[in-house]
Coordinates of N, CA and C and ligand atoms in Angstrom, one line a residue:
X1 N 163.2 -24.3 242.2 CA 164.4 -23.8 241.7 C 165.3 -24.9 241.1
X2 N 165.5 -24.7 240.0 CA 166.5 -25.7 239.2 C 168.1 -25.9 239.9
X3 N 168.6 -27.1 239.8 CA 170.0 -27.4 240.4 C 170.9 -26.5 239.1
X4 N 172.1 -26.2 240.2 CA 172.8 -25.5 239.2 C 173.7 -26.2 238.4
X5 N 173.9 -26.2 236.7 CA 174.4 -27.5 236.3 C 176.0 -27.6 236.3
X6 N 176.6 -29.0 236.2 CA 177.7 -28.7 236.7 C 178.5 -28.3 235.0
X7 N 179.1 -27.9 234.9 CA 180.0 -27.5 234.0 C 181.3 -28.0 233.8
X8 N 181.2 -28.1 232.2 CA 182.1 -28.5 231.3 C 183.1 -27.5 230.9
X9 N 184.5 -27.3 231.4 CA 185.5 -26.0 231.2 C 186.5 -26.2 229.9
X10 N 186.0 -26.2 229.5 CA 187.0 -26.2 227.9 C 187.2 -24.9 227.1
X11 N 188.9 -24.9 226.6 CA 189.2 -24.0 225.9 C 190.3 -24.6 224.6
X12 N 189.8 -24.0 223.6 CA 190.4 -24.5 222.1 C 190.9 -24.0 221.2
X13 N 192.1 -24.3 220.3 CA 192.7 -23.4 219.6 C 192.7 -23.5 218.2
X14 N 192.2 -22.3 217.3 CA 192.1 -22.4 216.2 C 193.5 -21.9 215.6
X15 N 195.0 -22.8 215.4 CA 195.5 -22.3 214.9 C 195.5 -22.4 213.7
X16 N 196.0 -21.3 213.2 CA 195.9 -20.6 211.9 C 197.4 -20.5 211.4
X17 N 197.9 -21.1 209.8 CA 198.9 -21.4 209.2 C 199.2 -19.9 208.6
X18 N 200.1 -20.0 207.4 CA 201.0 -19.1 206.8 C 199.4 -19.1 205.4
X19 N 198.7 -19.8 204.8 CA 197.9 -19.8 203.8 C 196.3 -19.4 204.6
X20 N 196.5 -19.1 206.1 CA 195.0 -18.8 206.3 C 194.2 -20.2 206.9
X21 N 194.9 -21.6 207.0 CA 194.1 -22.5 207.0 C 194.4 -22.9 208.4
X22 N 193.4 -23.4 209.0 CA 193.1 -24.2 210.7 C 193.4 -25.2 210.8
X23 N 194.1 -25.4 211.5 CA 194.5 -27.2 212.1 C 193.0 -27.7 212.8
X24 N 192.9 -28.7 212.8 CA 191.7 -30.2 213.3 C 192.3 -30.9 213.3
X25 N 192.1 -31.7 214.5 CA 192.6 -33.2 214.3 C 191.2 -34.0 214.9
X26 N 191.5 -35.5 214.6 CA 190.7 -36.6 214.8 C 190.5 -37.2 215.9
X27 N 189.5 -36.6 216.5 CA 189.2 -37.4 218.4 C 189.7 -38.9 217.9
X28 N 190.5 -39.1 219.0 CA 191.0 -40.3 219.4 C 190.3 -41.7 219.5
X29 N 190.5 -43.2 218.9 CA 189.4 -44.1 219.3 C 189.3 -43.8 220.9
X30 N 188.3 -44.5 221.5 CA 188.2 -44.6 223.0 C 187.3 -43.5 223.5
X31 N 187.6 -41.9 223.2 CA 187.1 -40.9 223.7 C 186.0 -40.5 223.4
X32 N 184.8 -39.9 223.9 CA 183.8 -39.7 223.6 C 183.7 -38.8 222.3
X33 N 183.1 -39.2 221.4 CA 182.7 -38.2 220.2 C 184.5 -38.9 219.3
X34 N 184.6 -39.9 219.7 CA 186.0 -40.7 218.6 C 185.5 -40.4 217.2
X35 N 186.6 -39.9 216.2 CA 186.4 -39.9 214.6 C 186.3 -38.6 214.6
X36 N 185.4 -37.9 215.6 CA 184.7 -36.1 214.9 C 186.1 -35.3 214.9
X37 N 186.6 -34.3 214.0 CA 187.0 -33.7 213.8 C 186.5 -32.5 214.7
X38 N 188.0 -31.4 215.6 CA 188.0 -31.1 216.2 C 188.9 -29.9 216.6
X39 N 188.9 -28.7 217.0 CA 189.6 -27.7 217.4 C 190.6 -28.7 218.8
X40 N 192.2 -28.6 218.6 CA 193.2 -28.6 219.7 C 193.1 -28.4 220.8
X41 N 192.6 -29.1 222.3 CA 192.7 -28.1 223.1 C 192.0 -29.2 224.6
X42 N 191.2 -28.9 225.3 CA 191.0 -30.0 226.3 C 190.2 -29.2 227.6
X43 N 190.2 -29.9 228.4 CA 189.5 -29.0 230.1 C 190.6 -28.1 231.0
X44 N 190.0 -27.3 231.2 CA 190.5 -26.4 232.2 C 190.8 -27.3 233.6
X45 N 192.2 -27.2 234.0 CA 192.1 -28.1 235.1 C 192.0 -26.9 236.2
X46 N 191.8 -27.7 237.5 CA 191.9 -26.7 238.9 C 193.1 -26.0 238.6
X47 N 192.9 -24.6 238.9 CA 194.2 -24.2 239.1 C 194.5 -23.2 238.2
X48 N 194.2 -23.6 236.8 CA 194.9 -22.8 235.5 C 193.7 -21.7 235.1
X49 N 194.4 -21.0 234.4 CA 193.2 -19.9 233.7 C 193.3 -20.7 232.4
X50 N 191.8 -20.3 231.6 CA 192.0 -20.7 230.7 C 193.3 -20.5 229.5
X51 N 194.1 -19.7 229.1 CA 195.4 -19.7 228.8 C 196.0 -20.4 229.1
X52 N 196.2 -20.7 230.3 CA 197.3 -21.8 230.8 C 197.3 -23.0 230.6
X53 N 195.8 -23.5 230.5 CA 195.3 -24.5 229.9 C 195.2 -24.7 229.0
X54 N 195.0 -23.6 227.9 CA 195.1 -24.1 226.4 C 196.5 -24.3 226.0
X55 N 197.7 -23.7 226.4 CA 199.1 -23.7 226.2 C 199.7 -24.8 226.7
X56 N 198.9 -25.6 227.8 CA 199.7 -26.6 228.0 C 199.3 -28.0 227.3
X57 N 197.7 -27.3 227.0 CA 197.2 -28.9 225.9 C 197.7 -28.6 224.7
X58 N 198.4 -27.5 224.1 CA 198.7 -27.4 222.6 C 199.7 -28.0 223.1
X59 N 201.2 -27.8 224.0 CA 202.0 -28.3 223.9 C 201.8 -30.1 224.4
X60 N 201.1 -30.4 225.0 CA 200.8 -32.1 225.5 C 200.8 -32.6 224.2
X61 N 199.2 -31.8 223.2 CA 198.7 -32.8 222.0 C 199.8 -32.4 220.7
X62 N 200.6 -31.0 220.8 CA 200.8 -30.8 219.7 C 202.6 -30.6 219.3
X63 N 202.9 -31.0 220.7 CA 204.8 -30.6 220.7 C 205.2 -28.7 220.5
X64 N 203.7 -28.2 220.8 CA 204.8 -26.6 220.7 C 204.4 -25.7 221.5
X65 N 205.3 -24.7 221.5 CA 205.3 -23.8 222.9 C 204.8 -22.3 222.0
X66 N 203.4 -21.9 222.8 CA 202.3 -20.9 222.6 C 202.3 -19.8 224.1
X67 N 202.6 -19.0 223.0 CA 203.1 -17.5 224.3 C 201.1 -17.2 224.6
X68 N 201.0 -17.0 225.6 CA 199.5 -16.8 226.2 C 199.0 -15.5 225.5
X69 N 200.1 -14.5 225.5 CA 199.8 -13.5 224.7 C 199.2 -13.7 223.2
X70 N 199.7 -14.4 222.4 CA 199.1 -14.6 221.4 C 197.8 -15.6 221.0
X71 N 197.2 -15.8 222.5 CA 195.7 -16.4 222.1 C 195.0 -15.3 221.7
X72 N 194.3 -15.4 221.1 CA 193.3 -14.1 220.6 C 191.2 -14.7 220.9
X73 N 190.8 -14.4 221.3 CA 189.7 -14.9 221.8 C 188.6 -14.2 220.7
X74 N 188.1 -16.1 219.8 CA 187.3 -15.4 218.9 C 185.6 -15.8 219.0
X75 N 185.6 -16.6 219.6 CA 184.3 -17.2 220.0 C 184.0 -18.1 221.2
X76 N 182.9 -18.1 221.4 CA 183.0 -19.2 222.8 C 181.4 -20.0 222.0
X77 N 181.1 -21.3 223.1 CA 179.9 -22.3 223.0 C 179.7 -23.0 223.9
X78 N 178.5 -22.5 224.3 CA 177.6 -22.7 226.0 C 176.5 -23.6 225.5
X79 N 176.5 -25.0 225.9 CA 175.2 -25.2 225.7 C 175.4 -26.9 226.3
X80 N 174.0 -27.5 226.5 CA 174.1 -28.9 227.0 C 174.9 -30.2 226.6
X81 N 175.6 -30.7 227.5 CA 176.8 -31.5 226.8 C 175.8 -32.9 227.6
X82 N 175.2 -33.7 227.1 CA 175.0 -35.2 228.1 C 174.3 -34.7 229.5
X83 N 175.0 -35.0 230.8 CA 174.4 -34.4 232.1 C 175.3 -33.3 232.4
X84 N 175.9 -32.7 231.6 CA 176.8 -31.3 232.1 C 176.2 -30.3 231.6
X85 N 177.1 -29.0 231.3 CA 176.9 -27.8 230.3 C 178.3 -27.4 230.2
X86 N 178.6 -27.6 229.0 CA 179.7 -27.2 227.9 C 179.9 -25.6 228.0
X87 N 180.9 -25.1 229.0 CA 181.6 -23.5 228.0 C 183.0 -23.8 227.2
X88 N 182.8 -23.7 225.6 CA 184.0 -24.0 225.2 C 184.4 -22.2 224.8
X89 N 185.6 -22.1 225.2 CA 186.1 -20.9 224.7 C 187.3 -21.3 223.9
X90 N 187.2 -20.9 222.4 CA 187.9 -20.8 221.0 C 188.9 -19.5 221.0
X91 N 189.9 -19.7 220.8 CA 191.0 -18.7 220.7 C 191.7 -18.8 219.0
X92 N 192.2 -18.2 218.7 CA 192.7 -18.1 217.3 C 194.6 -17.6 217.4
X93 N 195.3 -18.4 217.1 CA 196.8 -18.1 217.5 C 197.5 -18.6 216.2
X94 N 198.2 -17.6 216.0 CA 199.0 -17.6 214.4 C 200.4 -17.4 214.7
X95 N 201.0 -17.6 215.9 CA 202.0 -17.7 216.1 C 202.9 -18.6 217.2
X96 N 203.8 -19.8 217.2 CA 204.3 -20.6 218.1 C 205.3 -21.1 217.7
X97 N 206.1 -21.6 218.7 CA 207.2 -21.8 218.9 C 207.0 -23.6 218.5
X98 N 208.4 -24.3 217.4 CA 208.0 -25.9 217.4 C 207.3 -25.7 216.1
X99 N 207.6 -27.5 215.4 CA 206.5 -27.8 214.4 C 205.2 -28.9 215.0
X100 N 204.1 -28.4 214.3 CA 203.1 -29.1 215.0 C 203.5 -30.6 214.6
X101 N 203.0 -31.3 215.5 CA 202.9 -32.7 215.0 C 202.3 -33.4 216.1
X102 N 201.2 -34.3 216.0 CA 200.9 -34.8 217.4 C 201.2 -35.4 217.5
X103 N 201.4 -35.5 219.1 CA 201.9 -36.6 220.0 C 200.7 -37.4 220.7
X104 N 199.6 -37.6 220.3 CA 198.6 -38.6 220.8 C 198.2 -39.2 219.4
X105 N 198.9 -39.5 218.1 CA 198.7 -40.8 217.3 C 197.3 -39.9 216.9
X106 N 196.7 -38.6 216.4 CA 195.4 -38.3 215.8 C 195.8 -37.5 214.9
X107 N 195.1 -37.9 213.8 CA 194.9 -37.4 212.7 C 195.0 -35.9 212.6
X108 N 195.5 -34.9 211.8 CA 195.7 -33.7 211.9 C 195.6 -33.0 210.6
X109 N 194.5 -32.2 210.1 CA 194.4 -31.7 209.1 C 194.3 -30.3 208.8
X110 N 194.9 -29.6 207.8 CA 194.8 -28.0 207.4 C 193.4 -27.8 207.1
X111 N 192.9 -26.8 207.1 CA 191.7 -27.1 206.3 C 190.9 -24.5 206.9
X112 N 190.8 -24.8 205.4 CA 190.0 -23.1 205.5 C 188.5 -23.5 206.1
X113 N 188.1 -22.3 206.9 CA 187.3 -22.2 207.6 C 185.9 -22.5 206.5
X114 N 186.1 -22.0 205.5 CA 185.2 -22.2 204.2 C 184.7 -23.8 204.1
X115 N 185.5 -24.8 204.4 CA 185.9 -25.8 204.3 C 185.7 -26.5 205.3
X116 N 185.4 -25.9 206.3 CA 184.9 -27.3 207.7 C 183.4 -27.5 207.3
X117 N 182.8 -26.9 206.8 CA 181.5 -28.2 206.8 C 181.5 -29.3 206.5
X118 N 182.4 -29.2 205.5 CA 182.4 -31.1 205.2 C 183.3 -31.7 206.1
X119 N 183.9 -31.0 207.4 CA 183.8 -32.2 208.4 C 183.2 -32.2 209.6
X120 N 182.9 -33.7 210.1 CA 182.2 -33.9 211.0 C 182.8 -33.3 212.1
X121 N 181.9 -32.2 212.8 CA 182.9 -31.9 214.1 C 181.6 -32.4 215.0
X122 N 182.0 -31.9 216.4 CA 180.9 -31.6 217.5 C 180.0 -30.9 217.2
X123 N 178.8 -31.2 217.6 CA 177.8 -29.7 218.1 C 177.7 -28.4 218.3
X124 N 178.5 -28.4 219.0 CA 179.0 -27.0 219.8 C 180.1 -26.3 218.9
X125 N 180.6 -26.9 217.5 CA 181.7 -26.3 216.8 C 181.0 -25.8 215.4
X126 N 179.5 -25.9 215.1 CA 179.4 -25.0 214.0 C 179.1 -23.7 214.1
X127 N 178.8 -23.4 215.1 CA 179.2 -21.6 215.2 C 179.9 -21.1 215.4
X128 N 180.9 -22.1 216.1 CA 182.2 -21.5 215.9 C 183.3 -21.7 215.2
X129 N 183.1 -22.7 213.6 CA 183.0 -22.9 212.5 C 182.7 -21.0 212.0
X130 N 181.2 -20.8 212.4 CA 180.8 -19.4 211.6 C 181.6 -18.7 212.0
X131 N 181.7 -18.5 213.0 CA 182.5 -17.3 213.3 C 184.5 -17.2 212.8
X132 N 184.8 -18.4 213.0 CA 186.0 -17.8 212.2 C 185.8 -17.7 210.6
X133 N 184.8 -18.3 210.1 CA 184.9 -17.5 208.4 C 184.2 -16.4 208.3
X134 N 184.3 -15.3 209.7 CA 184.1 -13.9 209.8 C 185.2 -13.3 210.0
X135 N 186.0 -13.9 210.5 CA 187.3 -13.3 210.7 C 188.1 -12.4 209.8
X136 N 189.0 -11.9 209.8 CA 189.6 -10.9 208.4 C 191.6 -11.6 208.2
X137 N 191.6 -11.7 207.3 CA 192.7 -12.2 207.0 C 193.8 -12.5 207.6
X138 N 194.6 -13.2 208.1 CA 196.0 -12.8 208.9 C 197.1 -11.9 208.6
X139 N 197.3 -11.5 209.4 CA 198.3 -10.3 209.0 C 199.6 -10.5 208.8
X140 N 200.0 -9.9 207.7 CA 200.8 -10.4 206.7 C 202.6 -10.6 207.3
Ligands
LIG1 N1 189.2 -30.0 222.3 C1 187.9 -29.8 221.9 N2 186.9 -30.3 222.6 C2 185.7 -30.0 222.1 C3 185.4 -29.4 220.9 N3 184.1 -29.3 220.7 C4 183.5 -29.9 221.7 O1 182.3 -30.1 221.9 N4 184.5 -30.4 222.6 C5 184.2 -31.1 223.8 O2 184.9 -30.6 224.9 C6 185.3 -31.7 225.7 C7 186.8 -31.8 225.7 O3 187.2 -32.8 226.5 P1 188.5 -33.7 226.1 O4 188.2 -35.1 226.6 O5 189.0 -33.5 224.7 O6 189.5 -33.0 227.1 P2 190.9 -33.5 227.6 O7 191.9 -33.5 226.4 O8 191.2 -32.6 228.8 O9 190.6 -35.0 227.9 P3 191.1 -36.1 228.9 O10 191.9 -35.4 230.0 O11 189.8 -36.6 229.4 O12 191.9 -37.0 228.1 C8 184.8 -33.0 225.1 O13 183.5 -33.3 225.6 C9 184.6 -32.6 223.6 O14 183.7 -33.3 222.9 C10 186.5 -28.9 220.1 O15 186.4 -28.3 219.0 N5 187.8 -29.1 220.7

């Protein structure tokens, strides 16, 4: 019988602007996968649901306050990270309180879902790349 693997709890936010376009920003020097371009967002600590966790890393990395209600859950990515296994769950939120701006010194870019292949992200972020340019337009 195989050991059970330990897991990687991550959840990430695809916010979405007034023109349709996603925030990324630039993994930090130092941090594993430094430079790749990246969905907002971090590990589920003890304690929190994923919501609570993504609301409190948008406001750590990004200075603004995201009502739980308006995460919208559009994709997730299960698969081997190093010696763990990665569940990242992707939420899509088009509405918050605050202007973004980080507060960890990383790069931060607009960019249409049409449009992230030409950047380098993780592994685990080109499907869920595909899946938001399945999405249907923001509502007006
Ligand atoms: N935030 C985020 N993490 C991702 C994405 N894709 C992906 O594979 N990951 C992986 O998920 C993990 C997130 O860990 P992290 O180190 O950013 O989380 P954190 O902010 O809580 O970090 P820290 O508390 O160690 O500073 C990393 O292994 C990262 O490579 C993504 O689009 N966004």
């Amino acid at each position: 019988m195989e050991n059970n693997p330990t897991y990687l709890f991550v959840v990430a936010a695809a916010l979405q602007d007034r023109n349709g376009n996603f925030l990324l920003q630039k993994r930090p020097v130092g941090k594993p996968m430094a430079g790749l371009w990246e969905f907002p967002g971090g590990k589920v600590e003890e304690g929190e649901t994923p919501e609570s966790a993504l609301t409190r890393e948008l406001e750590e990395e990004l200075g603004i306050v995201v009502d739980a209600s308006a995460l919208e859950p559009v994709a997730f990515a299960s698969e081997p990270l190093g010696d763990r296994h990665l569940l990242l769950l992707l939420y899509r939120c088009e509405s918050w309180e605050g202007t973004v701006e980080t507060r960890e010194s990383a790069e931060l870019i607009w960019v249409a879902a049409q449009e992230m292949d030409a950047a380098e992200m993780p592994p685990a972020d080109g499907p869920l790349v595909d899946q938001l340019k399945l999405l249907h337009p923001i509502s007006a």
